Amino acid sequence: MNPKRCAACRYLRRRCPKDCVFSPYFPPNNPEKFACVHRIYGAGNVSKMLQQLPVQTRAEAVESLCFEATCRIEDPVYGCVGMISLLQTQIQKTKNLLARTQAEITVAQIKHSQNQHSEFM
Amino acid sequence: MMSYLRNPNSPIFSILLSSSTTPNIKSILFSQQNQKLVKRRDVMSGGGNTVTAMGGGGCGGGSGGGGPCGACKFLRRKCVPGCIFAPYFDSEQGSAYFAAVHKVFGASNVSKLLLHIPVHRRSDAVVTICYEAQARIRDPIYGCVAHIFALQQQVVNLQAEVSYIQAHLASLELPQPQTRPPPPPPQHHQSQPLFFSTPPPLSITDLPPSVSPLPSTYDLASAFNQAASPSSWATQQRRFGDPRHQYGGSLSTSSATVGLGGGNSDLEALAHELLHRQGSPPPAATDDSPSRSMSR
């Protein structure tokens, strides 16, 4: 057993070559990360996706894949779309609150100007 | 069987409609034209052909009376009775949708996913899987996570604005001599790219509702570490409620999301009416313009 195998090669029970595409992004101390990604996408698909990307963008791609895979495991039906829905709902509620508060400010300004007017009278 | 994607009662329909970063999904949903099937070579060579060539209603269409389903047609295999993909990928246009799904997830992985889902929930699952596959082909680095972060940024901006407005309101309501409103918060221009030149000042752990100071760097790795634990995701979902319960009245939500919604205009009309009753001109919309510019 090679103790320096990355998490992917350890999971796949194979030798970890020096140019392993997974090794920079799946360190051996975090096996769950690759397990998630492999469960949803499959090692072959992930490997193809990473090989088609420039090296400097692969880290971000791996993190986004892990995020999506985690969402899908947590919610097999909706995955990331569930989170999108939550955020859209929250945006709408916040916009409504903003509009309501702006209306209250307008009302408060009217009352303030009324008070000033009555003081002059 | 009516295409599930074109069913306006489907909650997924409204979510995907309001997704401003996936115009191709919208065109797919609204397209009534019959598109040519995308050949397998064209699909596998690049995602652009897949996205532009797909017609409407392919994903989710019912299986035809004869012939293989779209998935089996794409895979060039015999479509057996009880094929798990048949109800969701019709023989005419389903191949194009399935091509994207197969490229990103793989047929066997999708099959395993669907087998673990109750039958009545599988159509929603297929739609979301198609959406994620399309998003990943369009943006191979971030996929649909880019949309999530854009929405999170929007939430944070809106909450900052609400805090500022509420502070202004509090200063007006207190019995003090004329007080100046606090300076406006720094505005985040919507044209600022989030992911291309500079990393966005937001991490995936900074979820609403708290308006926390924005971190200076964007760190998906730390986001994944927090997201990896099932308890943290479950806690976040409980905080916002079950997303499946949010789908009631989703059509009104989506229409309100696209514009500012009816509630906003009603309140403004009331404010203007009150002002007109007093005979004074309406105040300058200094507070409205930032929100309107930032709301999109």
Coordinates of C-alpha atoms in Angstrom, one line a residue:
Chain A
M1 CA 0.0 0.0 0.0
N2 CA 1.4 3.3 -1.0
P3 CA 0.7 5.8 1.8
K4 CA 1.0 8.7 -0.6
R5 CA -2.0 7.7 -2.7
C6 CA -4.6 10.4 -3.2
A7 CA -8.1 9.9 -1.8
A8 CA -9.4 9.0 -5.3
C9 CA -6.9 6.3 -6.0
R10 CA -7.3 4.9 -2.5
Y11 CA -11.0 4.8 -3.0
L12 CA -10.6 3.2 -6.4
R13 CA -8.0 0.8 -5.1
R14 CA -5.4 1.5 -7.7
R15 CA -1.9 2.8 -7.9
C16 CA -1.6 6.6 -7.8
P17 CA 0.6 7.7 -10.7
K18 CA 2.7 10.9 -10.5
D19 CA 0.5 12.7 -13.0
C20 CA -2.8 11.6 -11.3
V21 CA -5.4 14.2 -12.3
F22 CA -7.2 13.8 -8.9
S23 CA -4.3 14.0 -6.5
P24 CA -4.0 17.8 -6.2
Y25 CA -7.7 18.1 -5.4
F26 CA -8.5 15.0 -3.3
P27 CA -5.9 14.8 -0.6
P28 CA -5.8 11.5 1.3
N29 CA -6.9 13.0 4.6
N30 CA -10.4 13.7 3.2
P31 CA -11.8 10.6 1.6
E32 CA -15.5 11.6 1.9
K33 CA -14.9 14.4 -0.6
F34 CA -14.1 12.0 -3.4
A35 CA -16.7 9.5 -2.3
C36 CA -19.4 12.2 -2.7
V37 CA -18.2 13.2 -6.2
H38 CA -17.8 9.6 -7.3
R39 CA -21.2 8.7 -6.2
I40 CA -22.9 11.4 -8.2
Y41 CA -20.7 11.9 -11.2
G42 CA -18.4 8.9 -11.4
A43 CA -14.6 9.0 -11.5
G44 CA -14.5 8.7 -15.2
N45 CA -16.7 11.7 -15.8
V46 CA -14.9 13.8 -13.3
S47 CA -11.6 12.9 -14.9
K48 CA -12.8 13.9 -18.3
M49 CA -14.2 17.2 -17.0
L50 CA -11.0 18.1 -15.3
Q51 CA -8.8 17.2 -18.3
Q52 CA -10.9 19.5 -20.5
L53 CA -10.2 22.4 -18.1
P54 CA -7.1 24.6 -17.8
V55 CA -5.1 23.6 -14.8
Q56 CA -5.6 26.9 -13.0
T57 CA -9.4 26.4 -13.0
R58 CA -9.5 22.8 -11.9
A59 CA -9.5 23.5 -8.2
E60 CA -12.6 25.7 -8.4
A61 CA -14.3 23.2 -10.6
V62 CA -13.6 20.4 -8.1
E63 CA -15.1 22.5 -5.3
S64 CA -18.2 23.3 -7.3
L65 CA -18.6 19.6 -8.2
C66 CA -18.3 18.7 -4.6
F67 CA -20.8 21.3 -3.6
E68 CA -23.3 20.1 -6.2
A69 CA -22.7 16.4 -5.3
T70 CA -23.3 17.2 -1.6
C71 CA -26.5 19.0 -2.4
R72 CA -27.7 16.1 -4.5
I73 CA -26.9 13.6 -1.8
E74 CA -28.7 15.6 0.8
D75 CA -31.7 16.2 -1.5
P76 CA -31.8 13.6 -4.2
V77 CA -34.8 15.1 -5.9
Y78 CA -34.0 18.8 -6.1
G79 CA -30.2 19.0 -5.4
C80 CA -28.9 22.5 -6.0
V81 CA -32.2 23.7 -7.3
G82 CA -33.7 23.5 -3.8
M83 CA -31.1 26.0 -2.6
I84 CA -31.8 28.2 -5.6
S85 CA -35.5 28.1 -4.7
L86 CA -34.8 29.0 -1.0
L87 CA -32.6 32.0 -2.1
Q88 CA -35.2 33.3 -4.6
T89 CA -37.9 33.1 -1.9
Q90 CA -35.7 35.0 0.5
I91 CA -34.9 37.6 -2.1
Q92 CA -38.6 38.2 -2.7
K93 CA -39.3 38.5 1.1
T94 CA -36.5 40.9 1.5
K95 CA -37.7 43.0 -1.4
N96 CA -41.2 43.1 0.1
L97 CA -39.7 44.2 3.5
L98 CA -37.7 46.9 1.7
A99 CA -40.7 48.2 0.0
R100 CA -42.8 48.2 3.2
T101 CA -40.0 50.0 5.1
Q102 CA -39.7 52.6 2.3
A103 CA -43.4 53.3 2.5
E104 CA -43.1 53.7 6.3
I105 CA -40.4 56.2 5.8
T106 CA -42.6 58.2 3.5
V107 CA -45.4 58.1 6.0
A108 CA -43.0 59.2 8.8
Q109 CA -41.7 62.1 6.6
I110 CA -45.3 63.2 6.0
K111 CA -46.0 63.2 9.8
H112 CA -42.8 65.0 10.4
S113 CA -43.7 67.8 8.0
Q114 CA -47.2 68.0 9.4
N115 CA -45.9 68.5 12.9
Q116 CA -43.5 71.2 11.7
H117 CA -46.4 72.9 9.9
S118 CA -48.6 72.8 13.0
E119 CA -45.8 74.3 15.1
F120 CA -45.6 77.3 12.8
M121 CA -49.4 77.9 13.0
Chain B
M1 CA -48.4 12.8 -21.9
M2 CA -47.8 16.5 -21.5
S3 CA -44.3 17.6 -21.3
Y4 CA -43.5 18.1 -17.6
L5 CA -41.2 21.0 -18.3
R6 CA -44.0 22.9 -20.0
N7 CA -46.4 22.3 -17.2
P8 CA -46.9 25.7 -15.5
N9 CA -48.1 24.0 -12.4
S10 CA -44.7 22.4 -11.9
P11 CA -42.7 24.1 -9.2
I12 CA -39.5 23.4 -11.1
F13 CA -41.0 25.3 -14.0
S14 CA -41.2 28.5 -12.0
I15 CA -37.7 28.1 -10.5
L16 CA -36.1 27.5 -13.8
L17 CA -38.0 30.3 -15.4
S18 CA -36.7 32.8 -12.9
S19 CA -33.2 31.6 -13.4
S20 CA -31.8 34.5 -15.2
T21 CA -28.5 32.9 -15.8
T22 CA -29.9 30.0 -17.9
P23 CA -31.5 31.6 -20.9
N24 CA -31.2 28.4 -22.8
I25 CA -33.3 26.6 -20.3
K26 CA -36.0 29.3 -20.8
S27 CA -35.8 28.9 -24.5
I28 CA -36.2 25.2 -24.1
L29 CA -39.2 25.6 -21.9
F30 CA -40.9 28.0 -24.2
S31 CA -39.9 26.6 -27.5
Q32 CA -42.8 25.1 -29.4
Q33 CA -40.8 24.2 -32.4
N34 CA -39.7 20.8 -33.2
Q35 CA -35.9 20.8 -33.3
K36 CA -33.8 18.3 -35.1
L37 CA -32.3 15.7 -33.0
V38 CA -28.7 16.3 -32.1
K39 CA -26.3 13.7 -33.4
R40 CA -24.3 12.0 -30.8
R41 CA -21.0 13.2 -32.3
D42 CA -22.1 16.9 -32.2
V43 CA -23.2 16.6 -28.6
M44 CA -20.0 15.0 -27.4
S45 CA -17.8 17.4 -29.3
G46 CA -19.0 20.5 -27.5
G47 CA -21.7 21.7 -25.3
G48 CA -22.7 24.6 -27.5
N49 CA -24.4 22.5 -30.1
T50 CA -26.3 20.7 -27.4
V51 CA -27.6 23.8 -25.9
T52 CA -28.7 25.6 -29.0
A53 CA -30.1 22.7 -30.8
M54 CA -32.4 21.4 -28.2
G55 CA -36.1 21.9 -28.6
G56 CA -38.8 22.3 -26.1
G57 CA -40.3 19.7 -24.0
G58 CA -37.9 17.0 -24.7
C59 CA -37.1 16.3 -21.1
G60 CA -40.1 15.0 -19.4
G61 CA -42.1 13.9 -22.4
G62 CA -44.0 10.7 -22.2
S63 CA -42.8 7.6 -24.0
G64 CA -44.2 7.1 -27.4
G65 CA -46.3 4.3 -28.5
G66 CA -43.4 2.5 -30.2
G67 CA -39.7 2.8 -30.6
P68 CA -37.0 3.4 -28.0
C69 CA -37.0 6.2 -25.6
G70 CA -34.6 9.1 -26.0
A71 CA -32.1 7.7 -23.6
C72 CA -32.0 4.3 -25.2
K73 CA -31.9 5.9 -28.6
F74 CA -28.9 7.9 -27.6
L75 CA -27.2 4.9 -26.0
R76 CA -28.1 2.7 -29.0
R77 CA -29.6 0.0 -27.0
K78 CA -32.8 -1.9 -26.8
C79 CA -35.4 0.0 -24.8
V80 CA -36.9 -2.7 -22.6
P81 CA -40.4 -2.4 -21.1
G82 CA -40.0 -0.7 -17.7
C83 CA -37.0 1.3 -18.9
I84 CA -36.4 3.8 -16.1
F85 CA -35.7 6.6 -18.5
A86 CA -38.6 6.1 -20.8
P87 CA -41.2 8.2 -19.0
Y88 CA -38.9 11.2 -18.9
F89 CA -37.0 11.2 -22.2
D90 CA -39.2 10.9 -25.2
S91 CA -38.0 9.5 -28.4
E92 CA -38.1 12.7 -30.4
Q93 CA -36.3 15.3 -28.4
G94 CA -35.3 13.4 -25.3
S95 CA -32.1 12.3 -26.8
A96 CA -30.7 15.8 -26.8
Y97 CA -31.5 16.3 -23.1
F98 CA -30.2 12.9 -22.2
A99 CA -27.0 13.6 -24.1
A100 CA -26.2 16.4 -21.6
V101 CA -27.2 14.3 -18.7
H102 CA -25.1 11.4 -19.8
K103 CA -22.1 13.6 -20.5
V104 CA -22.1 15.1 -17.0
F105 CA -23.5 12.4 -14.8
G106 CA -23.4 9.2 -16.8
A107 CA -26.4 7.0 -17.5
S108 CA -25.7 4.4 -14.8
N109 CA -25.3 7.1 -12.1
V110 CA -28.6 8.7 -13.1
S111 CA -30.3 5.4 -13.2
K112 CA -29.1 4.6 -9.6
L113 CA -30.2 8.1 -8.5
L114 CA -33.7 7.6 -9.9
L115 CA -34.0 4.1 -8.4
H116 CA -33.6 5.6 -5.0
I117 CA -36.3 8.2 -5.5
P118 CA -40.0 7.4 -5.2
V119 CA -41.7 7.2 -8.6
H120 CA -43.9 10.3 -8.0
R121 CA -40.8 12.4 -7.4
R122 CA -38.7 11.2 -10.3
S123 CA -40.0 13.8 -12.8
D124 CA -38.8 16.6 -10.6
A125 CA -35.5 14.9 -10.1
V126 CA -35.0 14.5 -13.9
V127 CA -35.8 18.1 -14.5
T128 CA -33.3 19.2 -11.9
I129 CA -30.7 16.8 -13.2
C130 CA -31.2 18.1 -16.7
Y131 CA -30.8 21.7 -15.4
E132 CA -27.6 20.9 -13.6
A133 CA -26.2 19.1 -16.6
Q134 CA -27.0 22.0 -18.8
A135 CA -25.5 24.5 -16.4
R136 CA -22.4 22.4 -16.1
I137 CA -22.0 22.2 -19.9
R138 CA -22.5 26.0 -20.2
D139 CA -20.1 26.7 -17.4
P140 CA -17.7 23.8 -16.9
I141 CA -16.0 25.4 -13.9
Y142 CA -18.9 26.5 -11.7
G143 CA -22.0 25.0 -13.2
C144 CA -25.2 26.1 -11.4
V145 CA -23.1 27.1 -8.4
A146 CA -22.5 30.5 -10.1
H147 CA -26.2 31.2 -10.0
I148 CA -26.4 30.3 -6.3
F149 CA -23.6 32.7 -5.5
A150 CA -25.2 35.4 -7.6
L151 CA -28.4 35.0 -5.6
Q152 CA -26.5 34.9 -2.3
Q153 CA -24.8 38.2 -3.2
Q154 CA -28.2 39.7 -4.1
V155 CA -29.6 38.6 -0.7
V156 CA -26.7 40.1 1.2
N157 CA -27.0 43.4 -0.8
L158 CA -30.7 43.6 -0.2
Q159 CA -30.3 42.9 3.5
A160 CA -27.7 45.6 3.8
E161 CA -30.1 48.0 2.2
V162 CA -32.9 47.0 4.5
S163 CA -30.7 47.6 7.5
Y164 CA -29.8 51.0 6.2
I165 CA -33.4 51.9 5.5
Q166 CA -34.6 50.6 8.9
A167 CA -31.9 52.8 10.6
H168 CA -33.2 55.7 8.6
L169 CA -36.7 55.0 9.7
A170 CA -35.7 54.7 13.3
S171 CA -34.0 58.1 13.1
L172 CA -37.2 59.6 11.7
E173 CA -39.4 58.1 14.3
L174 CA -37.4 59.2 17.2
P175 CA -38.4 62.7 18.7
Q176 CA -35.2 64.5 17.8
P177 CA -34.4 67.7 16.0
Q178 CA -33.6 67.4 12.3
T179 CA -31.2 64.5 11.9
R180 CA -29.4 63.7 8.8
P181 CA -29.9 60.3 7.3
P182 CA -26.9 58.0 7.6
P183 CA -24.7 57.9 4.6
P184 CA -25.9 55.4 2.0
P185 CA -24.2 52.0 2.1
P186 CA -21.6 51.2 -0.5
Q187 CA -23.3 50.0 -3.6
H188 CA -22.3 46.9 -5.4
H189 CA -22.6 47.4 -9.1
Q190 CA -24.3 44.5 -10.7
S191 CA -21.9 44.6 -13.6
Q192 CA -19.1 43.6 -11.3
P193 CA -18.1 40.1 -12.5
L194 CA -18.3 37.6 -9.7
F195 CA -16.2 34.8 -10.9
F196 CA -14.1 35.8 -13.8
S197 CA -11.5 38.4 -12.9
T198 CA -11.6 38.8 -9.1
P199 CA -13.0 36.4 -6.6
P200 CA -16.3 37.6 -5.2
P201 CA -16.3 38.7 -1.5
L202 CA -18.6 35.9 -0.4
S203 CA -18.2 32.4 0.7
I204 CA -20.9 29.7 0.5
T205 CA -21.1 29.7 4.3
D206 CA -22.3 33.3 4.4
L207 CA -25.9 32.4 4.0
P208 CA -28.7 34.9 4.9
P209 CA -30.4 36.1 7.1
S210 CA -27.6 37.6 9.2
V211 CA -25.9 40.5 7.5
S212 CA -22.3 39.5 8.4
P213 CA -19.3 41.4 7.2
L214 CA -18.3 40.1 3.8
P215 CA -15.1 38.1 3.8
S216 CA -12.4 39.5 1.6
T217 CA -11.7 36.3 -0.3
Y218 CA -13.9 33.7 -1.9
D219 CA -13.2 30.3 -0.6
L220 CA -15.1 27.3 -2.0
A221 CA -12.9 24.9 -0.1
S222 CA -14.0 26.2 3.3
A223 CA -17.6 26.2 2.0
F224 CA -17.3 22.6 1.0
N225 CA -15.9 21.6 4.4
Q226 CA -18.9 23.2 6.1
A227 CA -21.2 21.9 3.5
A228 CA -19.9 18.3 3.6
S229 CA -21.3 17.6 7.0
P230 CA -25.0 16.6 6.7
S231 CA -25.9 18.3 9.9
S232 CA -24.9 21.8 8.6
W233 CA -27.0 21.4 5.5
A234 CA -29.9 20.0 7.4
T235 CA -29.6 22.9 9.8
Q236 CA -29.6 25.4 7.0
Q237 CA -32.5 23.8 5.3
R238 CA -34.5 23.8 8.6
R239 CA -33.7 27.5 9.0
F240 CA -35.2 28.3 5.7
G241 CA -37.8 25.6 5.8
D242 CA -38.3 22.6 3.6
P243 CA -37.8 23.9 0.0
R244 CA -40.6 21.6 -1.1
H245 CA -43.0 23.6 1.0
Q246 CA -41.8 26.8 -0.7
Y247 CA -43.3 25.7 -4.0
G248 CA -46.8 26.5 -3.1
G249 CA -47.8 29.5 -5.2
S250 CA -44.5 29.3 -7.0
L251 CA -45.9 30.9 -10.1
S252 CA -46.6 34.1 -8.2
T253 CA -43.2 33.9 -6.7
S254 CA -41.5 33.5 -10.0
S255 CA -43.5 36.3 -11.6
A256 CA -42.7 38.5 -8.6
T257 CA -39.0 37.6 -8.8
V258 CA -38.7 38.5 -12.4
G259 CA -40.1 42.0 -11.7
L260 CA -40.5 43.7 -8.4
G261 CA -43.8 42.2 -7.7
G262 CA -47.3 43.7 -7.1
G263 CA -46.7 44.3 -3.4
N264 CA -44.0 47.0 -4.0
S265 CA -46.1 49.0 -6.4
D266 CA -49.1 49.0 -4.1
L267 CA -47.2 50.4 -1.2
E268 CA -45.6 53.1 -3.3
A269 CA -49.0 54.0 -4.7
L270 CA -50.3 54.3 -1.1
A271 CA -47.4 56.5 -0.2
H272 CA -48.0 58.8 -3.2
E273 CA -51.7 59.0 -2.4
L274 CA -51.0 60.1 1.1
L275 CA -48.7 62.7 -0.1
H276 CA -51.1 64.0 -2.7
R277 CA -53.8 64.3 0.0
Q278 CA -51.5 66.7 1.9
G279 CA -51.0 68.7 -1.3
S280 CA -47.2 68.3 -1.3
P281 CA -45.2 67.0 -4.2
P282 CA -43.9 63.5 -3.9
P283 CA -40.4 63.2 -2.4
A284 CA -37.4 62.5 -4.6
A285 CA -36.9 58.8 -5.1
T286 CA -33.4 58.7 -3.7
D287 CA -34.0 55.6 -1.7
D288 CA -35.8 53.8 -4.5
S289 CA -33.2 54.1 -7.1
P290 CA -30.5 52.0 -5.3
S291 CA -32.9 49.3 -4.6
R292 CA -34.2 49.2 -8.1
S293 CA -30.8 49.2 -9.5
M294 CA -29.6 46.5 -7.2
S295 CA -32.7 44.3 -7.4
R296 CA -31.7 43.0 -10.7

